[in-house]
Coordinates of C-alpha atoms and ligand atoms in Angstrom, one line a residue:
X12 CA 104.3 -13.8 35.8
X13 CA 101.7 -16.6 36.9
X14 CA 102.5 -19.5 39.0
X15 CA 100.6 -22.4 37.8
X16 CA 99.7 -25.8 39.2
X17 CA 98.0 -29.0 38.3
X18 CA 97.9 -30.9 41.5
X19 CA 97.8 -34.8 41.3
X20 CA 97.9 -37.5 43.9
X21 CA 101.5 -38.7 43.0
X22 CA 102.9 -36.0 40.9
X23 CA 102.0 -32.2 40.8
X24 CA 102.8 -30.2 37.8
X25 CA 104.4 -26.7 38.4
X26 CA 104.9 -24.1 35.9
X27 CA 106.0 -20.3 35.8
X28 CA 104.4 -18.6 32.8
X29 CA 105.8 -15.0 31.9
X30 CA 104.3 -12.6 29.3
X31 CA 106.6 -11.4 26.6
X32 CA 105.9 -9.1 23.9
X33 CA 105.6 -12.0 21.6
X34 CA 103.1 -13.8 23.9
X35 CA 103.1 -16.2 26.9
X36 CA 105.9 -18.5 27.5
X37 CA 106.9 -21.1 30.0
X38 CA 110.1 -19.9 32.0
X39 CA 110.4 -22.6 34.5
X40 CA 108.6 -25.9 35.2
X41 CA 108.8 -28.9 37.4
X42 CA 107.1 -32.1 38.2
X43 CA 106.8 -32.3 42.0
X44 CA 106.8 -36.0 43.1
X45 CA 105.0 -36.4 46.5
X46 CA 105.8 -39.0 49.1
X47 CA 102.1 -39.6 50.2
X48 CA 102.4 -43.4 50.0
X49 CA 105.5 -43.4 52.1
X50 CA 104.0 -41.4 54.8
X51 CA 101.0 -43.4 55.0
X52 CA 103.3 -46.6 55.0
X53 CA 105.2 -45.0 57.9
X54 CA 102.2 -44.2 59.9
X55 CA 100.8 -47.7 59.3
X56 CA 104.2 -49.1 60.5
X57 CA 104.0 -47.0 63.8
X58 CA 100.4 -47.9 64.4
X59 CA 101.4 -51.6 64.3
X60 CA 103.9 -51.2 67.1
X61 CA 101.6 -49.1 69.1
X62 CA 98.9 -51.8 68.8
X63 CA 101.3 -54.5 69.6
X64 CA 102.4 -52.6 72.9
X65 CA 98.7 -52.4 73.8
X66 CA 98.5 -56.2 73.4
X67 CA 101.6 -56.6 75.7
X68 CA 101.4 -54.1 78.5
X69 CA 98.0 -52.2 78.6
X70 CA 95.5 -55.0 77.4
X71 CA 93.3 -54.3 80.6
X72 CA 93.3 -50.6 80.4
X73 CA 90.0 -49.3 79.5
X74 CA 89.8 -47.1 76.3
X75 CA 90.2 -43.5 76.7
X76 CA 87.2 -41.2 76.6
X77 CA 86.7 -40.3 73.0
X78 CA 86.6 -36.6 73.3
X79 CA 89.1 -35.7 70.5
X80 CA 88.0 -33.7 67.7
X81 CA 89.7 -32.7 64.5
X82 CA 89.9 -29.3 63.2
X83 CA 87.7 -28.2 60.3
X84 CA 89.7 -28.7 57.1
X85 CA 91.9 -31.5 58.8
X86 CA 93.5 -33.7 56.1
X87 CA 95.2 -37.0 56.7
X88 CA 99.1 -36.5 56.9
X89 CA 99.7 -38.2 53.5
X90 CA 97.5 -35.8 51.8
X91 CA 98.5 -32.6 54.0
X92 CA 102.1 -33.4 52.7
X93 CA 100.8 -32.6 49.2
X94 CA 99.4 -29.4 50.2
X95 CA 102.6 -28.5 52.0
X96 CA 104.9 -29.5 49.1
X97 CA 102.9 -27.2 46.8
X98 CA 102.7 -24.5 49.2
X99 CA 106.6 -24.8 50.1
X100 CA 107.4 -24.5 46.3
X101 CA 105.2 -21.5 45.8
X102 CA 106.9 -19.7 48.7
X103 CA 110.3 -20.5 47.3
X104 CA 109.4 -19.2 43.9
X105 CA 107.7 -16.1 45.3
X106 CA 111.2 -15.2 46.7
X107 CA 113.0 -15.6 43.3
X108 CA 110.5 -14.6 40.7
X109 CA 108.2 -11.5 40.3
X110 CA 105.0 -13.7 40.5
X111 CA 101.7 -11.7 40.3
X112 CA 99.0 -14.4 40.6
X113 CA 98.5 -18.2 40.9
X114 CA 96.3 -20.4 38.9
X115 CA 95.4 -23.9 40.1
X116 CA 93.4 -26.7 38.7
X117 CA 91.2 -27.5 41.5
X118 CA 88.2 -29.3 39.9
X119 CA 87.7 -32.0 37.2
X120 CA 85.1 -30.0 35.3
X121 CA 83.6 -26.7 35.7
X122 CA 80.8 -26.8 38.1
X123 CA 80.3 -23.0 37.8
X124 CA 79.9 -23.2 34.0
X125 CA 77.9 -26.5 34.4
X126 CA 75.6 -25.5 37.2
X127 CA 72.9 -27.9 36.9
X128 CA 74.5 -29.1 33.6
X129 CA 71.4 -31.5 33.2
X130 CA 68.8 -28.9 33.5
X131 CA 70.4 -25.9 31.8
X132 CA 71.3 -28.0 28.9
X133 CA 75.1 -27.7 28.3
X134 CA 75.5 -29.7 25.1
X135 CA 78.2 -32.0 24.2
X136 CA 80.2 -31.0 21.1
X137 CA 83.5 -32.7 20.2
X138 CA 86.6 -30.7 20.5
X139 CA 85.1 -27.6 22.3
X140 CA 85.8 -26.4 25.5
X141 CA 82.3 -27.3 26.6
X142 CA 82.8 -30.8 25.2
X143 CA 85.9 -31.3 27.2
X144 CA 84.0 -30.2 30.4
X145 CA 81.1 -32.5 29.5
X146 CA 83.6 -35.5 29.1
X147 CA 85.1 -35.0 32.3
X148 CA 81.7 -34.8 33.9
X149 CA 80.7 -37.8 32.2
X150 CA 83.7 -39.8 33.4
X151 CA 82.9 -38.9 36.9
X152 CA 79.1 -39.6 36.6
X153 CA 79.5 -43.0 34.9
X154 CA 82.5 -43.9 37.2
X155 CA 85.0 -44.2 34.3
X156 CA 83.4 -47.5 33.0
X157 CA 81.6 -48.8 30.2
X158 CA 77.9 -48.4 30.8
X159 CA 77.2 -51.5 28.6
X160 CA 79.9 -54.0 29.9
X161 CA 81.5 -52.3 33.1
X162 CA 84.8 -52.5 31.1
X163 CA 87.3 -50.3 32.9
X164 CA 90.8 -49.1 31.7
X165 CA 89.6 -49.2 28.2
X166 CA 89.3 -46.0 25.8
X167 CA 85.8 -44.7 26.5
X168 CA 83.7 -43.0 23.8
X169 CA 80.8 -40.7 24.5
X170 CA 77.7 -42.6 23.5
X171 CA 74.0 -41.2 23.0
X172 CA 71.8 -43.4 25.0
X173 CA 68.9 -42.5 22.6
X174 CA 70.9 -42.4 19.2
X175 CA 71.2 -39.2 17.4
X176 CA 69.9 -40.8 14.2
X177 CA 66.6 -41.6 16.0
X178 CA 66.3 -37.9 17.2
X179 CA 68.4 -38.2 20.6
X180 CA 69.7 -34.9 21.8
X181 CA 73.2 -34.0 22.8
X182 CA 72.0 -33.0 26.2
X183 CA 74.0 -34.5 29.2
X184 CA 71.0 -36.7 30.5
X185 CA 71.2 -38.4 27.0
X186 CA 75.0 -39.1 27.1
X187 CA 76.9 -42.0 28.8
X188 CA 80.3 -43.6 28.0
X189 CA 80.8 -47.1 26.3
X190 CA 83.8 -48.8 25.2
X191 CA 84.5 -49.1 21.4
X192 CA 83.1 -52.4 20.9
X193 CA 80.1 -51.9 22.9
X194 CA 79.7 -48.4 21.0
X195 CA 79.9 -50.2 17.5
X196 CA 77.8 -53.2 18.6
X197 CA 75.1 -50.8 19.6
X198 CA 75.4 -48.6 16.5
X199 CA 71.9 -47.1 15.5
X200 CA 69.8 -49.4 17.6
X201 CA 67.6 -48.1 20.2
X202 CA 68.9 -48.7 23.9
X203 CA 65.8 -50.6 24.4
X204 CA 66.6 -53.1 21.5
X205 CA 70.3 -53.4 22.3
X206 CA 69.7 -54.2 26.1
X207 CA 66.7 -56.4 25.4
X208 CA 68.4 -59.2 26.9
X209 CA 69.5 -57.4 30.0
X210 CA 66.4 -55.4 31.3
X211 CA 68.1 -54.7 34.8
X212 CA 71.0 -52.9 33.1
X213 CA 68.6 -51.0 30.9
X214 CA 66.6 -49.7 33.9
X215 CA 69.9 -48.8 35.7
X216 CA 71.2 -46.9 32.7
X217 CA 68.0 -45.0 32.4
X218 CA 67.7 -44.1 36.0
X219 CA 71.4 -42.9 36.3
X220 CA 71.1 -40.9 33.1
X221 CA 68.5 -38.8 34.8
X222 CA 70.4 -38.5 38.1
X223 CA 72.5 -35.3 38.2
X224 CA 76.0 -35.7 39.6
X225 CA 76.3 -34.4 43.1
X226 CA 78.5 -31.3 43.3
X227 CA 80.5 -32.7 46.2
X228 CA 81.9 -35.5 43.8
X229 CA 83.6 -32.9 41.6
X230 CA 85.5 -31.3 44.5
X231 CA 88.7 -32.9 45.5
X232 CA 89.5 -32.1 49.2
X233 CA 93.4 -32.1 48.7
X234 CA 93.2 -29.8 45.6
X235 CA 91.0 -27.4 47.3
X236 CA 93.2 -27.2 50.3
X237 CA 96.1 -26.6 48.1
X238 CA 94.2 -23.5 46.5
X239 CA 93.2 -22.2 49.9
X240 CA 96.8 -22.7 51.1
X241 CA 98.2 -20.7 48.2
X242 CA 95.6 -17.8 49.0
X243 CA 97.4 -17.1 52.5
X244 CA 100.4 -15.8 50.6
X245 CA 98.3 -12.7 49.8
X246 CA 98.3 -12.9 45.7
X247 CA 95.4 -13.5 43.8
X248 CA 94.7 -17.3 43.2
X249 CA 92.2 -18.5 40.7
X250 CA 90.7 -21.9 40.4
X251 CA 90.3 -23.7 37.1
X252 CA 88.9 -27.1 35.9
X253 CA 90.7 -30.1 34.4
X254 CA 88.3 -30.1 31.4
X255 CA 89.7 -26.7 30.4
X256 CA 93.4 -27.8 30.9
X257 CA 92.9 -30.8 28.7
X258 CA 91.1 -28.7 26.1
X259 CA 93.9 -26.2 26.1
X260 CA 96.8 -28.8 26.0
X261 CA 94.9 -30.7 23.1
X262 CA 94.2 -27.6 21.0
X263 CA 98.0 -26.8 21.0
X264 CA 98.9 -30.3 20.4
X265 CA 101.2 -30.8 23.5
X266 CA 101.9 -34.3 24.9
X267 CA 100.6 -35.1 28.3
X268 CA 103.1 -34.4 31.2
X269 CA 102.2 -32.9 34.6
X270 CA 104.2 -29.7 34.0
X271 CA 102.6 -29.3 30.6
X272 CA 99.3 -29.6 32.0
X273 CA 100.2 -27.2 34.6
X274 CA 101.4 -24.6 31.9
X275 CA 97.8 -25.1 30.1
X276 CA 95.8 -24.3 33.3
X277 CA 93.2 -21.5 33.1
X278 CA 92.0 -19.2 30.5
X279 CA 95.4 -18.0 29.6
X280 CA 96.7 -21.5 29.3
X281 CA 95.2 -21.7 25.6
X282 CA 98.2 -20.0 24.3
X283 CA 101.5 -20.9 26.0
X284 CA 104.7 -21.3 24.2
X285 CA 107.0 -24.1 25.5
X286 CA 110.6 -23.2 24.3
X287 CA 112.0 -25.8 21.8
X288 CA 113.9 -28.2 23.8
X289 CA 112.8 -27.2 27.2
X290 CA 113.4 -29.7 30.1
X291 CA 111.4 -29.5 33.3
X292 CA 113.0 -30.2 36.8
X293 CA 112.0 -33.3 38.5
X294 CA 111.5 -32.6 42.2
X295 CA 111.1 -35.6 44.6
X296 CA 110.0 -35.1 48.0
X297 CA 112.2 -36.9 50.3
X298 CA 111.1 -35.6 53.8
X299 CA 113.4 -34.0 56.3
X300 CA 114.5 -36.8 58.5
X301 CA 112.4 -38.4 61.4
X302 CA 111.4 -37.3 64.9
X303 CA 112.1 -40.6 66.4
X304 CA 115.5 -40.8 68.3
X305 CA 115.7 -44.5 68.7
X306 CA 115.2 -47.4 66.3
X307 CA 113.5 -50.7 67.1
X308 CA 114.2 -54.2 66.3
X309 CA 111.7 -56.3 64.3
X310 CA 109.6 -57.1 67.5
X311 CA 109.2 -53.4 68.2
X312 CA 111.5 -53.2 71.1
X313 CA 114.1 -50.4 71.4
X314 CA 117.4 -51.0 69.8
X315 CA 120.8 -49.3 70.4
X316 CA 121.3 -45.9 71.9
X317 CA 119.0 -42.9 71.4
X318 CA 120.3 -40.6 68.7
X319 CA 122.4 -37.8 70.3
X320 CA 122.5 -35.1 67.5
X321 CA 121.2 -34.9 64.0
X322 CA 124.1 -33.2 62.5
X323 CA 127.6 -34.9 62.6
X324 CA 130.7 -32.8 61.5
X325 CA 128.3 -30.7 59.6
X326 CA 126.6 -33.4 57.7
X327 CA 123.0 -34.5 57.9
X328 CA 121.1 -37.7 56.6
X329 CA 120.1 -36.9 53.0
X330 CA 122.9 -34.3 52.2
X331 CA 124.2 -34.6 48.7
X332 CA 127.7 -35.2 49.1
X333 CA 130.9 -36.6 47.1
X334 CA 132.8 -39.4 48.7
X335 CA 136.4 -39.7 47.6
X336 CA 138.0 -43.1 48.8
X337 CA 141.5 -43.6 47.9
X338 CA 142.0 -47.4 48.8
X339 CA 140.0 -50.3 49.8
X340 CA 137.0 -52.0 48.2
X341 CA 135.1 -48.3 48.2
X342 CA 138.0 -46.9 46.3
X343 CA 136.9 -44.1 43.8
X344 CA 134.7 -41.4 43.6
X345 CA 131.0 -41.6 44.5
X346 CA 128.3 -38.9 44.5
X347 CA 124.9 -39.3 46.1
X348 CA 122.5 -38.7 49.1
X349 CA 124.1 -39.7 52.4
X350 CA 121.9 -42.6 53.7
X351 CA 122.8 -42.5 57.3
X352 CA 124.8 -40.4 59.5
X353 CA 126.6 -41.9 62.6
X354 CA 127.6 -40.1 65.7
X355 CA 131.0 -41.9 65.7
X356 CA 131.6 -39.9 62.3
X357 CA 131.2 -42.6 59.7
X358 CA 128.6 -42.0 57.1
X359 CA 126.9 -44.4 54.6
X360 CA 126.7 -43.4 50.9
X361 CA 125.4 -46.2 48.5
X362 CA 126.9 -49.1 50.1
X363 CA 130.1 -47.6 51.3
X364 CA 130.6 -46.9 55.0
X365 CA 133.3 -44.4 55.3
X366 CA 134.7 -41.6 57.8
X367 CA 133.6 -38.0 57.6
X368 CA 136.8 -36.7 56.3
X369 CA 136.3 -38.4 53.0
X370 CA 133.1 -36.7 52.4
X371 CA 132.5 -33.3 50.7
X372 CA 129.3 -31.4 51.1
X373 CA 127.5 -30.6 47.5
X374 CA 123.9 -29.5 48.8
X375 CA 122.3 -29.4 52.0
X376 CA 119.2 -31.7 52.3
X377 CA 116.2 -29.3 52.1
X378 CA 113.5 -32.0 52.0
X379 CA 113.6 -32.6 48.0
X380 CA 115.9 -34.5 45.7
X381 CA 116.4 -32.9 42.2
X382 CA 117.0 -34.4 38.7
X383 CA 117.0 -32.6 35.5
X384 CA 114.8 -34.6 32.9
X385 CA 116.7 -36.0 30.1
X386 CA 115.5 -36.1 26.4
Ligands
ZN30 ZN1 81.7 -51.9 26.7

């Protein structure tokens, strides 16, 4: 059984694919939603209070000697949380499934297969694996915008700078990206004729076409760190490209979703069956509470008493619980995550502030919230 992952900045697709006598099949899948943005916001918030304190109390204190270094491989906390989320789920699944290997999409296009793509002459061919790798490469090289009008967020087509009808080749150094209208306007014209009114752009395109993309541009630090983190569990881990994933998904006619991309990662991803009506799990990283023991008011001054304990009557903030309230304006049954635990034994769920006795624990907070996807 293979663990497959397609790491993304907001959501990572995860899938377990098993070998059956009749072929490969997805047996478990999830969209893991990260909380990078919330971590970043929290750090900015904390920084704001620290800066304000310096302004109030230590304005004349000289800056400390800057002798602090970061370990090799350090990532900002918001990015590190993505790495940790994926490796947490890998370790959880390892305990429950006979996983023998991991396959991770780490690069957008295959640098190995495209070593010096400009020189070795990997050619573009629509609908082939090489074609998909080339397309991803071009998206990076031309910064996902139309070379002729700088349009972004429009469907981009591959354009032969020196048209094929005039003997232009399919080599990468002759390819660029153009939006549909620019591509049609250019037609069979030579690029010199098409850009006669904008010689600056012509010179820029010609120069950039010759310039091979730097290797570093293809390697995403977070994805690479995820691959390295999975290696530490001791099972074989293989790294694959996004071009291949897209090729595998498109040839099998699957729609785009993170978990489907995950299932299509790697060489084996070219033939993976998704059972009819299969629904992935949505896993939202929620965090495990916070370390600070005391809140602050809007000016950053400490407010209230320091938090005495994290658990009260067996409950903790984030636990999934049922609240059964017999009377009053909260009357009824409510199910959800406990928003806040108070040491005096009253908890908040949704907008209801009720005593501990009325709560029943469904599931302990484990840093993630779960929803089954609906059809
Ligand atoms: Zn355009």
